[in-house]
Coordinates of C-alpha atoms (C1' of nucleotides) and ligand atoms in Angstrom, one line a residue:
Chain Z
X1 CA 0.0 0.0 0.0
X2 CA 2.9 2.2 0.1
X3 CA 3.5 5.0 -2.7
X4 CA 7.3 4.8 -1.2
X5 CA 7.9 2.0 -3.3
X6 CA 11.3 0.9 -4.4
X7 CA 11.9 2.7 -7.6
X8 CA 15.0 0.1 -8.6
X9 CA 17.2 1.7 -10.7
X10 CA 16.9 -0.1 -14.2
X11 CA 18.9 0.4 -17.7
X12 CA 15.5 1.5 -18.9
X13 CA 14.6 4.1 -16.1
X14 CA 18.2 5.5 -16.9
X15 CA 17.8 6.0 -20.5
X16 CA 14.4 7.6 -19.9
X17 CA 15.7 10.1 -17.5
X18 CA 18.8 10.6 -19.7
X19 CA 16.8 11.4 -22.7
X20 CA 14.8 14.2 -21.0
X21 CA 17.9 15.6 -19.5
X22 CA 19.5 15.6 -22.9
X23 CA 16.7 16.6 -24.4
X24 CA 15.9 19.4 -22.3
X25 CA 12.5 20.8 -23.9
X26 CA 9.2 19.9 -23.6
X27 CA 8.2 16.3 -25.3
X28 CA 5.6 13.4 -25.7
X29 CA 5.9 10.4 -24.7
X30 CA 6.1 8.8 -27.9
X31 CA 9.1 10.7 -28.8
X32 CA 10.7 10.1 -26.1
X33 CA 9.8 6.4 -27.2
X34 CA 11.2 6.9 -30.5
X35 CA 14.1 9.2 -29.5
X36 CA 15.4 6.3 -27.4
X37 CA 14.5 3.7 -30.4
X38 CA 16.8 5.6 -32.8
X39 CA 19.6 5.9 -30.0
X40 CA 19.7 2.4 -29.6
X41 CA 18.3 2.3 -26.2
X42 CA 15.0 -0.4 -26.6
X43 CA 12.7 0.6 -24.4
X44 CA 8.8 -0.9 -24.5
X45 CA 6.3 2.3 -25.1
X46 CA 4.5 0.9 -22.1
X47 CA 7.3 1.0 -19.8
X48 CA 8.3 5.1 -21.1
X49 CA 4.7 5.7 -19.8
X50 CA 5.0 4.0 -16.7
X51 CA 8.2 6.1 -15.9
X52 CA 7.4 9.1 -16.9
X53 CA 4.0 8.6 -14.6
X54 CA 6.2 7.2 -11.5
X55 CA 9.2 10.7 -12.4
X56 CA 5.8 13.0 -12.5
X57 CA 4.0 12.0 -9.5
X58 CA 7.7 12.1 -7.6
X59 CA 7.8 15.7 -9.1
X60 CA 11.1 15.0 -11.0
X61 CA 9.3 15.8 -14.5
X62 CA 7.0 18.4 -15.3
X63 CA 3.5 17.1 -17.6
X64 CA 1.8 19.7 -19.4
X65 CA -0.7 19.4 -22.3
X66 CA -0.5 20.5 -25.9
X67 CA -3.4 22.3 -27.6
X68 CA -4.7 19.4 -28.6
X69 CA -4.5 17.4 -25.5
X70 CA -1.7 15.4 -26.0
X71 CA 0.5 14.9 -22.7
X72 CA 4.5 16.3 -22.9
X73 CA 7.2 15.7 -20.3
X74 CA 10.1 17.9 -19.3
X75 CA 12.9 17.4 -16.9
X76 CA 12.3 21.0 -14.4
X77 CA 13.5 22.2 -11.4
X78 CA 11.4 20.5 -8.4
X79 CA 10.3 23.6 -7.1
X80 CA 7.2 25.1 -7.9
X81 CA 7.2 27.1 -11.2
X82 CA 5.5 27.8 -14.4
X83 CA 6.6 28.1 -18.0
X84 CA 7.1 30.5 -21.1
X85 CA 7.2 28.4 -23.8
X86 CA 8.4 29.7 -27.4
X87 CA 5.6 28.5 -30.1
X88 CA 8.2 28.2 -32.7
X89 CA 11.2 26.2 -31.3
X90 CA 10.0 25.3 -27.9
X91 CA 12.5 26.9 -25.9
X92 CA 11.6 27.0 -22.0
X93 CA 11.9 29.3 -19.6
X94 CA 10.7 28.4 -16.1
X95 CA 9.7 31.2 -14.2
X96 CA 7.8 32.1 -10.9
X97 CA 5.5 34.7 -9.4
X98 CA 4.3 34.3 -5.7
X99 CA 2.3 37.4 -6.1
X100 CA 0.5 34.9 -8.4
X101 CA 0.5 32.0 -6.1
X102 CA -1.0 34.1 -3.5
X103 CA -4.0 35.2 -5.6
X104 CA -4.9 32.5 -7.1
X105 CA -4.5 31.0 -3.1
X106 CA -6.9 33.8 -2.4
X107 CA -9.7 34.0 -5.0
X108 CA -10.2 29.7 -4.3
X109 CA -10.5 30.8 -0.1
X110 CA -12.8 33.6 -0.8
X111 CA -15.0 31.0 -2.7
X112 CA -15.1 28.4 -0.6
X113 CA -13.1 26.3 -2.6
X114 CA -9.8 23.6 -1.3
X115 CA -7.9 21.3 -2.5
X116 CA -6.7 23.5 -4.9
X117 CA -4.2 23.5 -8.0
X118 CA -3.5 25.8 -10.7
X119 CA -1.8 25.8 -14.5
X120 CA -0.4 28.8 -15.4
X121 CA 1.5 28.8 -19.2
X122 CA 2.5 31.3 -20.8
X123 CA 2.6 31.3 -24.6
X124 CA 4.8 33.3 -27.1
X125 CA 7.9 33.5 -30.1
X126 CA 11.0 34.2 -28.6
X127 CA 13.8 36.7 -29.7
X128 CA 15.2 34.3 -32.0
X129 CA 12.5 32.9 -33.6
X130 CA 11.0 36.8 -33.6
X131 CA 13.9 38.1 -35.7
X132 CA 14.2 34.9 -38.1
X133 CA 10.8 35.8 -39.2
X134 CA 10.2 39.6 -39.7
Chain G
X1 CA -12.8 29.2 -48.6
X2 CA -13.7 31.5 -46.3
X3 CA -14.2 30.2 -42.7
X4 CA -17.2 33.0 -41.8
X5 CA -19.0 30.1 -43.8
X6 CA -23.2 29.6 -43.6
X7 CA -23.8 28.3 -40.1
X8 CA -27.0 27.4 -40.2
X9 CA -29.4 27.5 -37.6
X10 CA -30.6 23.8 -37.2
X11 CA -32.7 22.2 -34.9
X12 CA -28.9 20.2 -33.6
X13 CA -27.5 23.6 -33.5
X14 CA -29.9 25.1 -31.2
X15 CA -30.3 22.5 -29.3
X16 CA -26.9 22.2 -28.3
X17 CA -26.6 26.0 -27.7
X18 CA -29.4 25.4 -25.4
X19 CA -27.7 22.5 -23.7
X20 CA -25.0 24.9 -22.9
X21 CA -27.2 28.1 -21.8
X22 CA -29.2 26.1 -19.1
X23 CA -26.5 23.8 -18.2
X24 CA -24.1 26.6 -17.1
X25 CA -20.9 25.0 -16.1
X26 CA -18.0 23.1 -18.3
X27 CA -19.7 20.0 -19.8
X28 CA -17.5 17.1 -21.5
X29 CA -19.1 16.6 -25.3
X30 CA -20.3 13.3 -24.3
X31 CA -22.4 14.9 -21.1
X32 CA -23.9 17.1 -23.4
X33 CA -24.8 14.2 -25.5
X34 CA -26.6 12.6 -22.6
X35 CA -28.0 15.3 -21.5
X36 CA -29.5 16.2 -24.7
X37 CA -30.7 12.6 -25.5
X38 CA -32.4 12.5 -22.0
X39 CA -34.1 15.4 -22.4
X40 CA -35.5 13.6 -25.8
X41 CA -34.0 15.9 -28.0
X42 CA -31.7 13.7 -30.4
X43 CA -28.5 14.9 -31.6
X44 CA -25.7 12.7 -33.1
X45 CA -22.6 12.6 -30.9
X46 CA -20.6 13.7 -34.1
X47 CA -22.9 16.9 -34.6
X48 CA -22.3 17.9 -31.2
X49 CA -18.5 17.3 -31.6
X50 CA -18.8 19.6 -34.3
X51 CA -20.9 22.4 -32.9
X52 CA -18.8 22.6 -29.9
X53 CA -15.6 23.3 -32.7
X54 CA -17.5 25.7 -34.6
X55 CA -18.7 27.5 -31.4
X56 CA -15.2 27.7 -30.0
X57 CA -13.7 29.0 -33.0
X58 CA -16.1 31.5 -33.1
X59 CA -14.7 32.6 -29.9
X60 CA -18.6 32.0 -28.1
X61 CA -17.3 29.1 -26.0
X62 CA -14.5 28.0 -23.8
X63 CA -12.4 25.1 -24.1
X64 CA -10.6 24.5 -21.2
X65 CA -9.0 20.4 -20.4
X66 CA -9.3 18.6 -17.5
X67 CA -6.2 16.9 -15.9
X68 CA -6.7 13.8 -18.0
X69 CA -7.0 15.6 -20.9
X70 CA -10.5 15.7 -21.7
X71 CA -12.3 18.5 -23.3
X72 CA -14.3 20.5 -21.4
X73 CA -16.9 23.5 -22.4
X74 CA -18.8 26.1 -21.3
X75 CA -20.7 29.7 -22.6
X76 CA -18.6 31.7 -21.0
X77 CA -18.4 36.0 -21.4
X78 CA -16.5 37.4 -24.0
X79 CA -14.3 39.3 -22.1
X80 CA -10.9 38.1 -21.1
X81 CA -11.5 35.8 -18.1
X82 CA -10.1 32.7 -16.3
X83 CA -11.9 30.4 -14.5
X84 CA -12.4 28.6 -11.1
X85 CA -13.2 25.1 -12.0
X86 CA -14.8 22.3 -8.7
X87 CA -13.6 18.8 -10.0
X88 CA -16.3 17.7 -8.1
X89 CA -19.5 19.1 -9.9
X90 CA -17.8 21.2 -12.7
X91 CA -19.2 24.7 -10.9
X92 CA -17.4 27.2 -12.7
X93 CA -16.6 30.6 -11.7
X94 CA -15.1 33.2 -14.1
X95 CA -12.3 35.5 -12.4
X96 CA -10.3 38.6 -13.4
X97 CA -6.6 39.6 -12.5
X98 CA -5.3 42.8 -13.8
X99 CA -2.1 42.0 -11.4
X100 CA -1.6 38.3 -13.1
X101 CA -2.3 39.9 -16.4
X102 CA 0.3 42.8 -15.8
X103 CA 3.1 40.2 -14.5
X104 CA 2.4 37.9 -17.5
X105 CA 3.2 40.4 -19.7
X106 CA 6.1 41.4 -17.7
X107 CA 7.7 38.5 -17.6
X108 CA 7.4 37.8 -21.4
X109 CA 9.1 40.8 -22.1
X110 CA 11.7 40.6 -19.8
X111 CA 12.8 37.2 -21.8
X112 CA 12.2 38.8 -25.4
X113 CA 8.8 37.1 -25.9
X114 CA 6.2 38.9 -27.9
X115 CA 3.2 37.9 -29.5
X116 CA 2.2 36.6 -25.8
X117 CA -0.4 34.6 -24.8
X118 CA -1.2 32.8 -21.6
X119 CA -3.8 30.0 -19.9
X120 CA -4.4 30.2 -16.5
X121 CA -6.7 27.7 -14.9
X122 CA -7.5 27.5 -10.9
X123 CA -8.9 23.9 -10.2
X124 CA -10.1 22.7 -6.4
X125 CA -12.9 21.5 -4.9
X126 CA -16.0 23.9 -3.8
X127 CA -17.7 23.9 -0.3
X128 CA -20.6 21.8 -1.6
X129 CA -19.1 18.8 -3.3
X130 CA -16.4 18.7 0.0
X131 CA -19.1 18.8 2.7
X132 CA -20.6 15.9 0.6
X133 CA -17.6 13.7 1.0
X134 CA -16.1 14.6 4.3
Chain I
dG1 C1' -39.7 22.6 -56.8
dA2 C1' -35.2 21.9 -58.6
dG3 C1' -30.4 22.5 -58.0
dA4 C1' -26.4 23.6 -55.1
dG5 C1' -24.2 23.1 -51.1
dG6 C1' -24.1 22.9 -46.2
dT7 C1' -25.6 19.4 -42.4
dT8 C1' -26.5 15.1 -40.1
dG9 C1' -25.6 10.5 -37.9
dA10 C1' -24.3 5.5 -37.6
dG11 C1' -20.5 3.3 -37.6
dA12 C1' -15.6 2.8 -38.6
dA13 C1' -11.3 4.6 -37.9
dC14 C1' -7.8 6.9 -35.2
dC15 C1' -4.5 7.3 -31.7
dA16 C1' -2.8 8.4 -27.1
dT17 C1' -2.8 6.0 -23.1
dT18 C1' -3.6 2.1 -19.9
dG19 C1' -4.3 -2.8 -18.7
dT20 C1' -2.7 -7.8 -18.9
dC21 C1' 0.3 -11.2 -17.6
dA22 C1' 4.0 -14.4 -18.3
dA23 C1' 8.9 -13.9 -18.4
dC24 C1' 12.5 -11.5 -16.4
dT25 C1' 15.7 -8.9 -13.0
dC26 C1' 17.2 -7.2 -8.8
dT27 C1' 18.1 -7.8 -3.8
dG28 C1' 18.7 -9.8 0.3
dT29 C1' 19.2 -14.3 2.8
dG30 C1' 21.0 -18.7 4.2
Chain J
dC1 C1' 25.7 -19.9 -4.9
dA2 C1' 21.0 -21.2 -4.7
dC3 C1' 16.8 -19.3 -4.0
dA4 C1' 12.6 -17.0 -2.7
dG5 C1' 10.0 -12.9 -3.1
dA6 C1' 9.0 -8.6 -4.9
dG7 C1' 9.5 -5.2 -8.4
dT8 C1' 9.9 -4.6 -13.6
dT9 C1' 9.4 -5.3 -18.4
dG10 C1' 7.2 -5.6 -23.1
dA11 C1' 4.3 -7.5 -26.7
dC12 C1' -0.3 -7.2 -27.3
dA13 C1' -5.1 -6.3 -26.2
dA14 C1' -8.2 -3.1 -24.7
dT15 C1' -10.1 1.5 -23.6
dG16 C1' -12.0 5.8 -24.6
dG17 C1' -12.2 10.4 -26.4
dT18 C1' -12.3 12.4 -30.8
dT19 C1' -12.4 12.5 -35.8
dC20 C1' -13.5 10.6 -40.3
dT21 C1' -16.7 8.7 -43.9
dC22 C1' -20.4 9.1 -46.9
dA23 C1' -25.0 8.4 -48.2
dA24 C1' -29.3 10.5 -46.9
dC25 C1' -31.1 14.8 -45.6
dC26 C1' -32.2 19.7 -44.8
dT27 C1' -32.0 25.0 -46.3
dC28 C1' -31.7 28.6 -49.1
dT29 C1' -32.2 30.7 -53.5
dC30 C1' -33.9 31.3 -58.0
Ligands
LIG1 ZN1 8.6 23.0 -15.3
LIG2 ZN1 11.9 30.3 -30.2
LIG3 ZN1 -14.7 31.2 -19.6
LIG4 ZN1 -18.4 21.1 -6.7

DNA sequence: GAGAGGTTGAGAACCATTGTCAACTCTGTG
DNA sequence: CACAGAGTTGACAATGGTTCTCAACCTCTC
């Protein structure tokens, strides 16, 4: 019944965290499959999803979803933060803003609301993709 | 070619519009569904799929996802708004931060980011759907 | 009321994600 | 080292939300 399971460290595990670190932006899972594939590293699709779900709920990886609902993983910091993701090339920037944290803390508490969470992304085209463009 | 196409007002269309008016809060496609079918009025689950797209292109409903990824939407105000989602019952309330929206914008610019855009969704659990449980 | 073109719906297709389960691996013990 | 016990893996099946297909069906216009 314990979520402190073992967590054995496995070739597979490895190459899944190695490929986010390498990797470094934002990604799906089945990328990460196929990223692995072409690197040589065989690793079943089910077992990426499994790790990536076991690195997310430790708070190791970062999930966030793409317009269109698809899930993507990134290796972040383990403190709480939000993104500014560039549309064009993906670059991240993790930032933070506890004046943020504490309003969104406050509007849920002045509804009557707990167990609260929040997503906060923010969207745009970076300086280098900006100036490749016009 | 043009997307400001026809739209014409069907007895589907309305219906689902409807659905949305008097339900209030974000509603999954399939809830609609069901909720239109047991309320006798009979519309196809694709025809409600596609309403729902035209209507959120057309900027007169929200699409927001839930943490599993499912679509979620709601007739919301046209103004820019975020929202205050219970897991529980899906009661929604719409919020506004000039603050959040100032820092956003701050913090994009600060990294060279323009052509900024930003989601920001609060999700918890409201007083009614807690005192039901605990 | 006939033609042109948008709309519908039942079912198939799609596709990301999860479940299944027998074979396999790691770890500690004797 | 043998060995038991528990965690892990992967090919494959299954799930489930969403989209596609296409023939039948409306709606508007002339
Ligand atoms: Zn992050
Ligand atoms: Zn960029
Ligand atoms: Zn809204
Ligand atoms: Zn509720």
């Amino acid at each position: 019944m314990t979520e402190t399971g073992a967590m054995r460290p496995t070739r597979q595990r490895t190459a899944v965290v190695e490929a986010l670190e390498t990797c470094g932006e934002f990604r799906s899972a089945q990328d990460l499959h196929d990223l692995l594939g072409r690197r040589g590293e065989t690793v079943g699709l089910a077992t990426v999803y499994r790790t990536l779900q076991r690195l997310v709920e430790a708070g190791e990886v970062d999930l966030l979803r793409t317009e269109d609902g698809e899930a993507i993983y990134r290796r972040c910091s383990t403190t709480h933060h939000h993104h500014l993701v560039c549309r064009g090339c993906g670059r991240t920037v993790e930032v933070e803003g506890p004046a943020v944290e504490r309003w969104t803390r406050g509007v849920a508490a002045e509804h009557g609301f707990v167990e609260v969470s929040h997503t906060l992304e923010i969207f745009g085209t970076c300086a280098a993709c900006a100036g490749r463009v016009g």
